[in-house]
PDB file of C-alpha atoms in Angstrom:
ATOM      1  CA  UNK A   1       1.862   0.210   6.386  1.00 79.00           C
ATOM      2  CA  UNK A   2      -0.531   3.188   5.492  1.00 75.00           C
ATOM      3  CA  UNK A   3      -2.372   3.314   8.537  1.00 62.00           C
ATOM      4  CA  UNK A   4      -1.497   5.891  10.837  1.00 58.00           C
ATOM      5  CA  UNK A   5      -1.436   4.830  14.621  1.00 60.00           C
ATOM      6  CA  UNK A   6      -1.020   7.396  17.427  1.00 55.00           C
ATOM      7  CA  UNK A   7       0.525  10.616  17.060  1.00 57.00           C
ATOM      8  CA  UNK A   8       3.292  10.010  14.414  1.00 72.00           C
ATOM      9  CA  UNK A   9       5.699  12.585  13.535  1.00 82.00           C
ATOM     10  CA  UNK A  10       4.443  15.026  10.876  1.00 86.00           C
ATOM     11  CA  UNK A  11       7.172  13.800   8.395  1.00 86.00           C
ATOM     12  CA  UNK A  12       6.317  10.305   8.849  1.00 84.00           C
ATOM     13  CA  UNK A  13       2.587  11.031   8.419  1.00 83.00           C
ATOM     14  CA  UNK A  14       3.210  13.111   5.287  1.00 87.00           C
ATOM     15  CA  UNK A  15       5.553  10.309   3.732  1.00 88.00           C
ATOM     16  CA  UNK A  16       2.866   7.627   4.568  1.00 87.00           C
ATOM     17  CA  UNK A  17       0.157   9.684   2.982  1.00 88.00           C
ATOM     18  CA  UNK A  18       2.201  10.284  -0.214  1.00 92.00           C
ATOM     19  CA  UNK A  19       3.064   6.362  -0.390  1.00 93.00           C
ATOM     20  CA  UNK A  20      -0.743   5.843  -0.287  1.00 92.00           C
ATOM     21  CA  UNK A  21      -1.694   8.076  -2.955  1.00 94.00           C
ATOM     22  CA  UNK A  22       1.069   6.591  -5.208  1.00 96.00           C
ATOM     23  CA  UNK A  23      -0.192   3.048  -4.176  1.00 96.00           C
ATOM     24  CA  UNK A  24      -3.834   4.493  -5.355  1.00 95.00           C
ATOM     25  CA  UNK A  25      -2.244   5.792  -8.487  1.00 97.00           C
ATOM     26  CA  UNK A  26      -0.604   2.175  -9.071  1.00 97.00           C
ATOM     27  CA  UNK A  27      -3.573   0.254  -8.514  1.00 97.00           C
ATOM     28  CA  UNK A  28      -6.557   2.580  -8.740  1.00 96.00           C
ATOM     29  CA  UNK A  29      -9.014   0.021  -7.252  1.00 96.00           C
ATOM     30  CA  UNK A  30      -7.509   0.828  -3.695  1.00 95.00           C
ATOM     31  CA  UNK A  31     -10.069   3.344  -1.992  1.00 94.00           C
ATOM     32  CA  UNK A  32      -9.038   5.481   0.851  1.00 90.00           C
ATOM     33  CA  UNK A  33     -10.364   2.787   3.249  1.00 91.00           C
ATOM     34  CA  UNK A  34      -8.686   0.040   1.589  1.00 90.00           C
ATOM     35  CA  UNK A  35      -5.301   1.729   2.076  1.00 88.00           C
ATOM     36  CA  UNK A  36      -5.860   2.816   5.471  1.00 85.00           C
ATOM     37  CA  UNK A  37      -6.438  -0.790   6.719  1.00 89.00           C
ATOM     38  CA  UNK A  38      -3.324  -2.110   4.971  1.00 91.00           C
ATOM     39  CA  UNK A  39      -0.721  -2.938   7.830  1.00 89.00           C
ATOM     40  CA  UNK A  40       1.658  -5.000   6.082  1.00 92.00           C
ATOM     41  CA  UNK A  41       3.100  -6.080   2.488  1.00 94.00           C
ATOM     42  CA  UNK A  42       1.128  -9.266   2.411  1.00 96.00           C
ATOM     43  CA  UNK A  43      -2.016  -7.670   3.178  1.00 95.00           C
ATOM     44  CA  UNK A  44      -1.325  -5.446  -0.021  1.00 96.00           C
ATOM     45  CA  UNK A  45      -0.385  -8.292  -2.153  1.00 97.00           C
ATOM     46  CA  UNK A  46      -3.640 -10.254  -1.258  1.00 97.00           C
ATOM     47  CA  UNK A  47      -5.780  -7.256  -2.054  1.00 96.00           C
ATOM     48  CA  UNK A  48      -3.901  -6.531  -5.409  1.00 97.00           C
ATOM     49  CA  UNK A  49      -4.161 -10.418  -6.423  1.00 98.00           C
ATOM     50  CA  UNK A  50      -8.002 -10.128  -5.320  1.00 97.00           C
ATOM     51  CA  UNK A  51      -8.861  -6.957  -7.009  1.00 96.00           C
ATOM     52  CA  UNK A  52      -6.869  -7.341 -10.125  1.00 96.00           C
ATOM     53  CA  UNK A  53      -7.262 -11.029 -10.757  1.00 96.00           C
ATOM     54  CA  UNK A  54      -3.517 -11.442 -11.088  1.00 96.00           C
ATOM     55  CA  UNK A  55      -1.784 -14.702  -9.805  1.00 98.00           C
ATOM     56  CA  UNK A  56      -0.266 -14.380  -6.356  1.00 98.00           C
ATOM     57  CA  UNK A  57       3.266 -14.642  -7.592  1.00 98.00           C
ATOM     58  CA  UNK A  58       2.594 -11.755  -9.944  1.00 98.00           C
ATOM     59  CA  UNK A  59       0.698  -9.598  -7.635  1.00 98.00           C
ATOM     60  CA  UNK A  60       3.574 -10.166  -5.172  1.00 98.00           C
ATOM     61  CA  UNK A  61       6.425  -9.179  -7.705  1.00 98.00           C
ATOM     62  CA  UNK A  62       4.510  -6.084  -8.455  1.00 97.00           C
ATOM     63  CA  UNK A  63       4.177  -4.884  -4.668  1.00 97.00           C
ATOM     64  CA  UNK A  64       7.744  -5.843  -4.041  1.00 97.00           C
ATOM     65  CA  UNK A  65       8.873  -3.803  -7.247  1.00 97.00           C
ATOM     66  CA  UNK A  66       6.646  -0.872  -5.754  1.00 97.00           C
ATOM     67  CA  UNK A  67       8.019  -1.110  -2.085  1.00 96.00           C
ATOM     68  CA  UNK A  68      11.676  -1.111  -3.199  1.00 96.00           C
ATOM     69  CA  UNK A  69      13.411   1.585  -1.496  1.00 91.00           C
ATOM     70  CA  UNK A  70      10.413   2.855   0.477  1.00 92.00           C
ATOM     71  CA  UNK A  71      10.301   3.406   4.324  1.00 86.00           C
ATOM     72  CA  UNK A  72       7.347   2.580   6.148  1.00 78.00           C
TER      73      UNK A  72
END
C-alpha cells in the first residue's frame, strides 16, 4: 500500500508518500516504519483497530472512508 517496491515511477512514489503523510495525520500513532510495512487495507484496518482501541467495524469504516478515491 504505502511501501515502495522496486523502481516505481516518480509520480507513483510521490503519490504514495503523500498518502502516507495523510494517513499519519489522520492516525498520529502510525510511525514511518508502520506505514512503510502496510501492504493492503486489511493491514491498515488491523493497525488502526489495535492502536486506537476501536472496534473492528469502526476501524474498517474509518479506513474505507479514507481510502475512497485514492489510487494505490
